[in-house]
Amino acid sequence: MSAHNPYLEDFSRGIIRENPVFRLLLGMCPVLGVTGYFMNGLGMGLASTAVLIASNVVIAALKNFIPPQVRIPCFIVIIATFVTIIEMVLQAFQPVLYEALGVFVPLIVVNCVILGRAEAFASKRPVLRSLVDGIGVGIGFTLALGILALVREVAGQGTVMGPDPESTIMLFGEGFEPMGLFGQPPGAFIALGLLLGLTNVIFKKLNIK
Amino acid sequence: METLLSIIFIYILVDNFVLQRFFGICPFLGVSRKMETAIGMSMAVIFVMTMATLVTWLLYTFVLDRFNLQYLQIVTFILVIASLVQLVETTLRKISPTLYQGLGIFLPLITTNCAIMAVALLAVREEFAFIEAVVFGVAASLGFSLALVIMAGIRERLELANIPDVLQGSAVTLITAGILSLAFQGFRGMLTL
């Protein structure tokens, strides 16, 4: 493994060392808002990843044509366009997920992870590196959403793959009483706080800075 | 009248935008370290959120909906909010330099405050009438401010507390927010629209 390969570095940075959720605390609204069920968290993560990759590539490709004074509005319009596309795609092909995510789908447009990558990375780097960066950060974001959603669903409902009754798998037997708190809003804050503490411990043990 | 009062109570206490709906978490975690900044941010949000709901509602009802342009909703709303923030910033600098000094640094941050966008989108989704939408904007921003100010008060005291090493910083803030949200759960089911 060559340590100086910039693509590998761009790819891995967003997943672990600069994970947008666990390390930088960006884009917290969907992280807390849609993670009651694993499938919703995963769907939200993938939808945000798609927007992130597309906007990163387009912004990197157009960076020489966008006047620096009005770059933020330009970035926002590009991101908003992709969010609209994703919203239509979800509405057409994944109506259950679309309903479950609700207003958080259009709110991808104000997810600071996406605008942050556009401003800090894609507007200064070539297209290919921006693509790799988008994939890496997207995986990091999806991973964080998935882990939090899994914890909350198992503790709060005692199931995985819900809420669709066809795919729901009950994890525990008849006598199980789920810990309702984790399905409710306070549980989202508490679960994420505890997960942050856990990542701090792991990072300290592994000496990653 | 009853609907308006219900909207005010629901969005300040029962369905608090930050603690129950998870809108505007970034500024909630970011500027709640000091009471002073929390109050400054609250003022800016109350102002911009009310204006944004008003403008986006009118724009959606009389332009987008009338000409069947609903698919432009996201692009239009975010542009309205961004330009509104810019407008408010420039106007304040001219009219009231003291207020501008107070709110100044918070105004640009508001563009990416998802609570503003959420209010604009929800006012349309819930099919509120004009007055209801404006009241909704005011109530949601008051709810946001309430959560922010309470949190700032707690965090100022938390500075002196003895917190385990690994939980320091954001982790303990989130857990505190969870307990605060648990307290607000007490209002659950008190009122529905």
GROMACS .gro file of C-alpha atoms in nm:
model
  402
    1MET     CA    1   0.000   0.000   0.000
    2SER     CA    2   0.161   0.325  -0.109
    3ALA     CA    3   0.107   0.589   0.155
    4HIS     CA    4   0.139   0.878  -0.089
    5ASN     CA    5  -0.130   0.783  -0.334
    6PRO     CA    6  -0.355   1.094  -0.329
    7TYR     CA    7  -0.663   0.900  -0.442
    8LEU     CA    8  -0.634   0.650  -0.160
    9GLU     CA    9  -0.583   0.935   0.084
   10ASP     CA   10  -0.889   1.123  -0.050
   11PHE     CA   11  -1.095   0.807  -0.030
   12SER     CA   12  -1.007   0.696   0.321
   13ARG     CA   13  -0.998   1.037   0.488
   14GLY     CA   14  -1.376   1.086   0.480
   15ILE     CA   15  -1.451   0.740   0.615
   16ILE     CA   16  -1.244   0.732   0.931
   17ARG     CA   17  -1.012   1.018   1.017
   18GLU     CA   18  -1.248   1.296   0.911
   19ASN     CA   19  -1.576   1.110   0.935
   20PRO     CA   20  -1.838   1.384   0.885
   21VAL     CA   21  -2.061   1.263   1.167
   22PHE     CA   22  -1.838   1.109   1.433
   23ARG     CA   23  -1.540   1.341   1.394
   24LEU     CA   24  -1.666   1.669   1.246
   25LEU     CA   25  -2.028   1.670   1.365
   26LEU     CA   26  -2.164   1.795   1.035
   27GLY     CA   27  -2.506   1.730   0.886
   28MET     CA   28  -2.654   1.637   1.221
   29CYS     CA   29  -3.021   1.701   1.138
   30PRO     CA   30  -3.077   1.395   0.916
   31VAL     CA   31  -2.842   1.193   1.137
   32LEU     CA   32  -3.075   1.240   1.433
   33GLY     CA   33  -3.400   1.276   1.242
   34VAL     CA   34  -3.424   0.963   1.025
   35THR     CA   35  -3.233   0.703   1.225
   36GLY     CA   36  -3.529   0.539   1.398
   37TYR     CA   37  -3.501   0.248   1.154
   38PHE     CA   38  -3.195   0.100   0.987
   39MET     CA   39  -3.346   0.108   0.636
   40ASN     CA   40  -3.437   0.476   0.669
   41GLY     CA   41  -3.089   0.565   0.789
   42LEU     CA   42  -2.929   0.367   0.507
   43GLY     CA   43  -3.163   0.520   0.248
   44MET     CA   44  -3.091   0.871   0.372
   45GLY     CA   45  -2.716   0.802   0.369
   46LEU     CA   46  -2.726   0.672   0.012
   47ALA     CA   47  -2.944   0.959  -0.112
   48SER     CA   48  -2.706   1.214   0.044
   49THR     CA   49  -2.407   1.026  -0.102
   50ALA     CA   50  -2.557   1.040  -0.451
   51VAL     CA   51  -2.609   1.416  -0.422
   52LEU     CA   52  -2.261   1.464  -0.276
   53ILE     CA   53  -2.085   1.270  -0.554
   54ALA     CA   54  -2.281   1.440  -0.832
   55SER     CA   55  -2.238   1.792  -0.693
   56ASN     CA   56  -1.868   1.734  -0.621
   57VAL     CA   57  -1.805   1.623  -0.979
   58VAL     CA   58  -2.007   1.904  -1.140
   59ILE     CA   59  -1.857   2.173  -0.918
   60ALA     CA   60  -1.504   2.046  -0.984
   61ALA     CA   61  -1.575   2.044  -1.358
   62LEU     CA   62  -1.721   2.396  -1.355
   63LYS     CA   63  -1.478   2.552  -1.108
   64ASN     CA   64  -1.306   2.765  -1.374
   65PHE     CA   65  -1.635   2.910  -1.497
   66ILE     CA   66  -1.785   3.005  -1.161
   67PRO     CA   67  -1.691   3.360  -1.054
   68PRO     CA   68  -1.546   3.343  -0.703
   69GLN     CA   69  -1.767   3.624  -0.568
   70VAL     CA   70  -2.091   3.433  -0.630
   71ARG     CA   71  -1.958   3.081  -0.583
   72ILE     CA   72  -2.174   2.991  -0.281
   73PRO     CA   73  -2.508   3.068  -0.454
   74CYS     CA   74  -2.382   2.875  -0.759
   75PHE     CA   75  -2.289   2.573  -0.545
   76ILE     CA   76  -2.628   2.586  -0.374
   77VAL     CA   77  -2.816   2.590  -0.705
   78ILE     CA   78  -2.613   2.292  -0.833
   79ILE     CA   79  -2.679   2.100  -0.509
   80ALA     CA   80  -3.049   2.194  -0.511
   81THR     CA   81  -3.082   2.062  -0.866
   82PHE     CA   82  -2.944   1.721  -0.769
   83VAL     CA   83  -3.161   1.712  -0.457
   84THR     CA   84  -3.468   1.774  -0.673
   85ILE     CA   85  -3.362   1.488  -0.902
   86ILE     CA   86  -3.308   1.253  -0.607
   87GLU     CA   87  -3.642   1.354  -0.458
   88MET     CA   88  -3.820   1.265  -0.784
   89VAL     CA   89  -3.632   0.936  -0.816
   90LEU     CA   90  -3.720   0.835  -0.458
   91GLN     CA   91  -4.082   0.938  -0.503
   92ALA     CA   92  -4.108   0.727  -0.818
   93PHE     CA   93  -3.914   0.414  -0.721
   94GLN     CA   94  -3.904   0.405  -0.340
   95PRO     CA   95  -4.237   0.555  -0.226
   96VAL     CA   96  -4.224   0.387   0.117
   97LEU     CA   97  -3.878   0.526   0.191
   98TYR     CA   98  -3.979   0.865   0.049
   99GLU     CA   99  -4.276   0.883   0.286
  100ALA     CA  100  -4.067   0.772   0.584
  101LEU     CA  101  -3.793   1.031   0.522
  102GLY     CA  102  -4.050   1.307   0.469
  103VAL     CA  103  -3.920   1.661   0.472
  104PHE     CA  104  -3.563   1.540   0.531
  105VAL     CA  105  -3.529   1.457   0.159
  106PRO     CA  106  -3.554   1.819   0.038
  107LEU     CA  107  -3.349   1.919   0.342
  108ILE     CA  108  -3.045   1.739   0.192
  109VAL     CA  109  -2.990   2.073   0.018
  110VAL     CA  110  -2.891   2.239   0.348
  111ASN     CA  111  -2.677   1.947   0.465
  112CYS     CA  112  -2.351   2.120   0.555
  113VAL     CA  113  -2.144   1.812   0.462
  114ILE     CA  114  -2.228   1.865   0.093
  115LEU     CA  115  -2.172   2.241   0.083
  116GLY     CA  116  -1.865   2.194   0.301
  117ARG     CA  117  -1.703   1.948   0.057
  118ALA     CA  118  -1.793   2.173  -0.238
  119GLU     CA  119  -1.628   2.474  -0.077
  120ALA     CA  120  -1.332   2.303   0.088
  121PHE     CA  121  -1.246   2.037  -0.171
  122ALA     CA  122  -1.427   2.023  -0.505
  123SER     CA  123  -1.388   2.393  -0.588
  124LYS     CA  124  -1.008   2.360  -0.578
  125ARG     CA  125  -0.933   2.007  -0.703
  126PRO     CA  126  -0.957   1.813  -1.031
  127VAL     CA  127  -1.271   1.618  -1.121
  128LEU     CA  128  -1.138   1.268  -1.053
  129ARG     CA  129  -1.009   1.350  -0.705
  130SER     CA  130  -1.338   1.524  -0.622
  131LEU     CA  131  -1.524   1.211  -0.733
  132VAL     CA  132  -1.311   0.992  -0.507
  133ASP     CA  133  -1.352   1.239  -0.219
  134GLY     CA  134  -1.730   1.241  -0.270
  135ILE     CA  135  -1.742   0.861  -0.258
  136GLY     CA  136  -1.525   0.847   0.054
  137VAL     CA  137  -1.713   1.112   0.251
  138GLY     CA  138  -2.044   0.964   0.132
  139ILE     CA  139  -1.946   0.619   0.261
  140GLY     CA  140  -1.837   0.774   0.591
  141PHE     CA  141  -2.171   0.955   0.627
  142THR     CA  142  -2.374   0.647   0.531
  143LEU     CA  143  -2.171   0.430   0.768
  144ALA     CA  144  -2.237   0.666   1.060
  145LEU     CA  145  -2.610   0.686   0.982
  146GLY     CA  146  -2.626   0.308   0.946
  147ILE     CA  147  -2.451   0.238   1.278
  148LEU     CA  148  -2.666   0.487   1.472
  149ALA     CA  149  -2.986   0.363   1.307
  150LEU     CA  150  -2.897   0.000   1.379
  151VAL     CA  151  -2.832   0.075   1.746
  152ARG     CA  152  -3.154   0.272   1.777
  153GLU     CA  153  -3.368   0.017   1.595
  154VAL     CA  154  -3.236  -0.282   1.787
  155ALA     CA  155  -3.269  -0.108   2.123
  156GLY     CA  156  -3.586   0.085   2.053
  157GLN     CA  157  -3.788  -0.169   1.853
  158GLY     CA  158  -3.607  -0.499   1.890
  159THR     CA  159  -3.611  -0.547   1.513
  160VAL     CA  160  -3.393  -0.498   1.208
  161MET     CA  161  -3.494  -0.407   0.853
  162GLY     CA  162  -3.820  -0.243   0.969
  163PRO     CA  163  -4.060  -0.065   0.952
  164ASP     CA  164  -4.194  -0.244   0.642
  165PRO     CA  165  -4.369  -0.551   0.796
  166GLU     CA  166  -4.262  -0.775   0.505
  167SER     CA  167  -3.891  -0.734   0.568
  168THR     CA  168  -3.895  -0.684   0.946
  169ILE     CA  169  -3.697  -0.939   1.141
  170MET     CA  170  -3.772  -0.979   1.511
  171LEU     CA  171  -3.448  -1.026   1.698
  172PHE     CA  172  -3.578  -1.133   2.036
  173GLY     CA  173  -3.841  -1.372   2.168
  174GLU     CA  174  -4.191  -1.313   2.299
  175GLY     CA  175  -4.084  -1.183   2.640
  176PHE     CA  176  -3.887  -0.891   2.495
  177GLU     CA  177  -3.995  -0.542   2.588
  178PRO     CA  178  -3.821  -0.281   2.367
  179MET     CA  179  -3.654   0.021   2.523
  180GLY     CA  180  -3.895   0.276   2.380
  181LEU     CA  181  -3.673   0.570   2.465
  182PHE     CA  182  -3.434   0.490   2.180
  183GLY     CA  183  -3.711   0.504   1.924
  184GLN     CA  184  -3.817   0.846   2.054
  185PRO     CA  185  -3.639   1.179   1.989
  186PRO     CA  186  -3.446   1.189   2.323
  187GLY     CA  187  -3.296   0.848   2.243
  188ALA     CA  188  -3.146   0.985   1.923
  189PHE     CA  189  -2.946   1.247   2.114
  190ILE     CA  190  -2.842   1.005   2.386
  191ALA     CA  191  -2.746   0.722   2.148
  192LEU     CA  192  -2.537   0.954   1.932
  193GLY     CA  193  -2.370   1.104   2.240
  194LEU     CA  194  -2.275   0.758   2.363
  195LEU     CA  195  -2.153   0.652   2.018
  196LEU     CA  196  -1.935   0.964   2.003
  197GLY     CA  197  -1.787   0.868   2.339
  198LEU     CA  198  -1.722   0.517   2.206
  199THR     CA  199  -1.548   0.645   1.892
  200ASN     CA  200  -1.335   0.871   2.113
  201VAL     CA  201  -1.225   0.565   2.309
  202ILE     CA  202  -1.151   0.364   1.994
  203PHE     CA  203  -0.959   0.649   1.830
  204LYS     CA  204  -0.755   0.699   2.145
  205LYS     CA  205  -0.672   0.328   2.168
  206LEU     CA  206  -0.567   0.311   1.802
  207ASN     CA  207  -0.382   0.642   1.828
  208ILE     CA  208  -0.553   0.798   1.526
  209LYS     CA  209  -0.542   1.173   1.526
  210MET     CA  210  -5.800   3.196   1.665
  211GLU     CA  211  -5.797   2.851   1.825
  212THR     CA  212  -5.588   2.714   1.541
  213LEU     CA  213  -5.340   2.998   1.575
  214LEU     CA  214  -5.304   2.946   1.949
  215SER     CA  215  -5.264   2.572   1.897
  216ILE     CA  216  -4.993   2.631   1.637
  217ILE     CA  217  -4.806   2.856   1.881
  218PHE     CA  218  -4.822   2.602   2.166
  219ILE     CA  219  -4.746   2.301   1.949
  220TYR     CA  220  -4.435   2.442   1.784
  221ILE     CA  221  -4.291   2.603   2.097
  222LEU     CA  222  -4.348   2.320   2.346
  223VAL     CA  223  -4.508   2.002   2.211
  224ASP     CA  224  -4.330   1.966   1.879
  225ASN     CA  225  -4.023   2.175   1.954
  226PHE     CA  226  -3.825   2.220   1.632
  227VAL     CA  227  -3.488   2.134   1.782
  228LEU     CA  228  -3.565   1.885   2.056
  229GLN     CA  229  -3.846   1.686   1.895
  230ARG     CA  230  -3.809   1.740   1.520
  231PHE     CA  231  -3.427   1.770   1.486
  232PHE     CA  232  -3.420   2.083   1.271
  233GLY     CA  233  -3.136   2.329   1.327
  234ILE     CA  234  -2.910   2.097   1.523
  235CYS     CA  235  -2.588   2.252   1.385
  236PRO     CA  236  -2.643   2.602   1.534
  237PHE     CA  237  -2.796   2.438   1.842
  238LEU     CA  238  -2.468   2.256   1.909
  239GLY     CA  239  -2.245   2.527   1.761
  240VAL     CA  240  -2.348   2.849   1.933
  241SER     CA  241  -2.492   2.723   2.263
  242ARG     CA  242  -2.163   2.753   2.450
  243LYS     CA  243  -2.233   3.106   2.578
  244MET     CA  244  -2.561   3.270   2.673
  245GLU     CA  245  -2.471   3.590   2.489
  246THR     CA  246  -2.415   3.424   2.152
  247ALA     CA  247  -2.720   3.204   2.201
  248ILE     CA  248  -2.942   3.510   2.245
  249GLY     CA  249  -2.784   3.680   1.944
  250MET     CA  250  -2.843   3.375   1.729
  251SER     CA  251  -3.201   3.343   1.854
  252MET     CA  252  -3.281   3.702   1.756
  253ALA     CA  253  -3.137   3.652   1.408
  254VAL     CA  254  -3.330   3.326   1.361
  255ILE     CA  255  -3.663   3.473   1.479
  256PHE     CA  256  -3.621   3.755   1.230
  257VAL     CA  257  -3.509   3.553   0.929
  258MET     CA  258  -3.742   3.257   0.988
  259THR     CA  259  -4.052   3.476   1.003
  260MET     CA  260  -3.949   3.665   0.691
  261ALA     CA  261  -3.856   3.345   0.507
  262THR     CA  262  -4.189   3.176   0.581
  263LEU     CA  263  -4.376   3.484   0.467
  264VAL     CA  264  -4.189   3.523   0.139
  265THR     CA  265  -4.167   3.155   0.044
  266TRP     CA  266  -4.538   3.099   0.120
  267LEU     CA  267  -4.641   3.388  -0.106
  268LEU     CA  268  -4.399   3.278  -0.376
  269TYR     CA  269  -4.516   2.917  -0.366
  270THR     CA  270  -4.888   2.999  -0.365
  271PHE     CA  271  -4.891   3.274  -0.622
  272VAL     CA  272  -4.610   3.173  -0.857
  273LEU     CA  273  -4.498   2.811  -0.828
  274ASP     CA  274  -4.837   2.655  -0.759
  275ARG     CA  275  -5.026   2.873  -1.004
  276PHE     CA  276  -4.795   2.802  -1.296
  277ASN     CA  277  -4.737   2.434  -1.211
  278LEU     CA  278  -4.372   2.484  -1.126
  279GLN     CA  279  -4.374   2.285  -0.801
  280TYR     CA  280  -4.059   2.099  -0.903
  281LEU     CA  281  -3.865   2.426  -0.866
  282GLN     CA  282  -3.958   2.442  -0.498
  283ILE     CA  283  -3.620   2.345  -0.349
  284VAL     CA  284  -3.414   2.567  -0.579
  285THR     CA  285  -3.645   2.867  -0.529
  286PHE     CA  286  -3.671   2.833  -0.153
  287ILE     CA  287  -3.299   2.803  -0.092
  288LEU     CA  288  -3.231   3.102  -0.317
  289VAL     CA  289  -3.499   3.307  -0.139
  290ILE     CA  290  -3.348   3.221   0.198
  291ALA     CA  291  -2.992   3.297   0.086
  292SER     CA  292  -3.086   3.632  -0.067
  293LEU     CA  293  -3.308   3.719   0.229
  294VAL     CA  294  -3.017   3.665   0.464
  295GLN     CA  295  -2.801   3.885   0.242
  296LEU     CA  296  -3.074   4.152   0.228
  297VAL     CA  297  -3.125   4.151   0.603
  298GLU     CA  298  -2.751   4.180   0.654
  299THR     CA  299  -2.714   4.480   0.423
  300THR     CA  300  -3.026   4.656   0.555
  301LEU     CA  301  -2.924   4.610   0.916
  302ARG     CA  302  -2.577   4.746   0.847
  303LYS     CA  303  -2.732   5.066   0.709
  304ILE     CA  304  -3.028   5.111   0.946
  305SER     CA  305  -2.907   4.982   1.279
  306PRO     CA  306  -2.531   4.939   1.311
  307THR     CA  307  -2.562   4.839   1.676
  308LEU     CA  308  -2.803   4.555   1.598
  309TYR     CA  309  -2.582   4.460   1.304
  310GLN     CA  310  -2.282   4.433   1.536
  311GLY     CA  311  -2.484   4.209   1.762
  312LEU     CA  312  -2.629   3.980   1.494
  313GLY     CA  313  -2.362   4.031   1.229
  314ILE     CA  314  -2.163   3.712   1.258
  315PHE     CA  315  -2.473   3.494   1.297
  316LEU     CA  316  -2.649   3.605   0.982
  317PRO     CA  317  -2.431   3.423   0.724
  318LEU     CA  318  -2.452   3.107   0.935
  319ILE     CA  319  -2.829   3.109   0.904
  320THR     CA  320  -2.827   3.019   0.534
  321THR     CA  321  -2.732   2.663   0.619
  322ASN     CA  322  -2.962   2.646   0.921
  323CYS     CA  323  -3.193   2.372   0.810
  324ALA     CA  324  -3.466   2.491   1.048
  325ILE     CA  325  -3.534   2.786   0.816
  326MET     CA  326  -3.567   2.565   0.509
  327ALA     CA  327  -3.775   2.317   0.709
  328VAL     CA  328  -4.022   2.587   0.817
  329ALA     CA  329  -4.063   2.704   0.459
  330LEU     CA  330  -4.117   2.349   0.329
  331LEU     CA  331  -4.348   2.242   0.612
  332ALA     CA  332  -4.568   2.553   0.582
  333VAL     CA  333  -4.644   2.440   0.227
  334ARG     CA  334  -4.672   2.068   0.308
  335GLU     CA  335  -4.911   2.122   0.600
  336GLU     CA  336  -5.125   2.341   0.373
  337PHE     CA  337  -5.138   2.630   0.617
  338ALA     CA  338  -5.328   2.945   0.523
  339PHE     CA  339  -5.124   3.265   0.502
  340ILE     CA  340  -5.176   3.386   0.861
  341GLU     CA  341  -5.124   3.031   0.994
  342ALA     CA  342  -4.800   3.001   0.799
  343VAL     CA  343  -4.663   3.327   0.941
  344VAL     CA  344  -4.765   3.230   1.296
  345PHE     CA  345  -4.605   2.890   1.235
  346GLY     CA  346  -4.280   3.064   1.138
  347VAL     CA  347  -4.286   3.280   1.451
  348ALA     CA  348  -4.372   2.987   1.680
  349ALA     CA  349  -4.107   2.758   1.531
  350SER     CA  350  -3.839   3.024   1.572
  351LEU     CA  351  -3.949   3.090   1.932
  352GLY     CA  352  -3.927   2.715   1.999
  353PHE     CA  353  -3.578   2.711   1.849
  354SER     CA  354  -3.477   3.008   2.067
  355LEU     CA  355  -3.620   2.849   2.380
  356ALA     CA  356  -3.420   2.529   2.326
  357LEU     CA  357  -3.104   2.724   2.241
  358VAL     CA  358  -3.125   2.952   2.545
  359ILE     CA  359  -3.198   2.666   2.788
  360MET     CA  360  -2.908   2.470   2.641
  361ALA     CA  361  -2.672   2.767   2.672
  362GLY     CA  362  -2.769   2.804   3.038
  363ILE     CA  363  -2.696   2.437   3.103
  364ARG     CA  364  -2.367   2.442   2.913
  365GLU     CA  365  -2.238   2.743   3.102
  366ARG     CA  366  -2.278   2.542   3.423
  367LEU     CA  367  -2.142   2.228   3.259
  368GLU     CA  368  -1.807   2.406   3.205
  369LEU     CA  369  -1.731   2.359   3.572
  370ALA     CA  370  -1.851   1.999   3.594
  371ASN     CA  371  -1.622   1.702   3.618
  372ILE     CA  372  -1.692   1.506   3.298
  373PRO     CA  373  -1.528   1.173   3.201
  374ASP     CA  374  -1.245   1.225   2.955
  375VAL     CA  375  -1.395   1.046   2.658
  376LEU     CA  376  -1.731   1.220   2.683
  377GLN     CA  377  -1.590   1.570   2.687
  378GLY     CA  378  -1.706   1.816   2.423
  379SER     CA  379  -1.979   1.719   2.180
  380ALA     CA  380  -2.060   1.382   2.339
  381VAL     CA  381  -2.172   1.526   2.671
  382THR     CA  382  -2.354   1.809   2.492
  383LEU     CA  383  -2.558   1.556   2.294
  384ILE     CA  384  -2.643   1.353   2.602
  385THR     CA  385  -2.750   1.674   2.780
  386ALA     CA  386  -2.966   1.763   2.480
  387GLY     CA  387  -3.118   1.414   2.508
  388ILE     CA  388  -3.215   1.471   2.870
  389LEU     CA  389  -3.357   1.813   2.780
  390SER     CA  390  -3.554   1.652   2.500
  391LEU     CA  391  -3.678   1.392   2.749
  392ALA     CA  392  -3.815   1.676   2.962
  393PHE     CA  393  -3.999   1.817   2.661
  394GLN     CA  394  -4.150   1.471   2.599
  395GLY     CA  395  -4.375   1.562   2.892
  396PHE     CA  396  -4.575   1.787   2.660
  397ARG     CA  397  -4.636   1.499   2.417
  398GLY     CA  398  -4.998   1.459   2.316
  399MET     CA  399  -5.108   1.774   2.496
  400LEU     CA  400  -5.226   1.928   2.171
  401THR     CA  401  -5.260   1.823   1.811
  402LEU     CA  402  -5.367   2.016   1.507
   0.00000   0.00000   0.00000
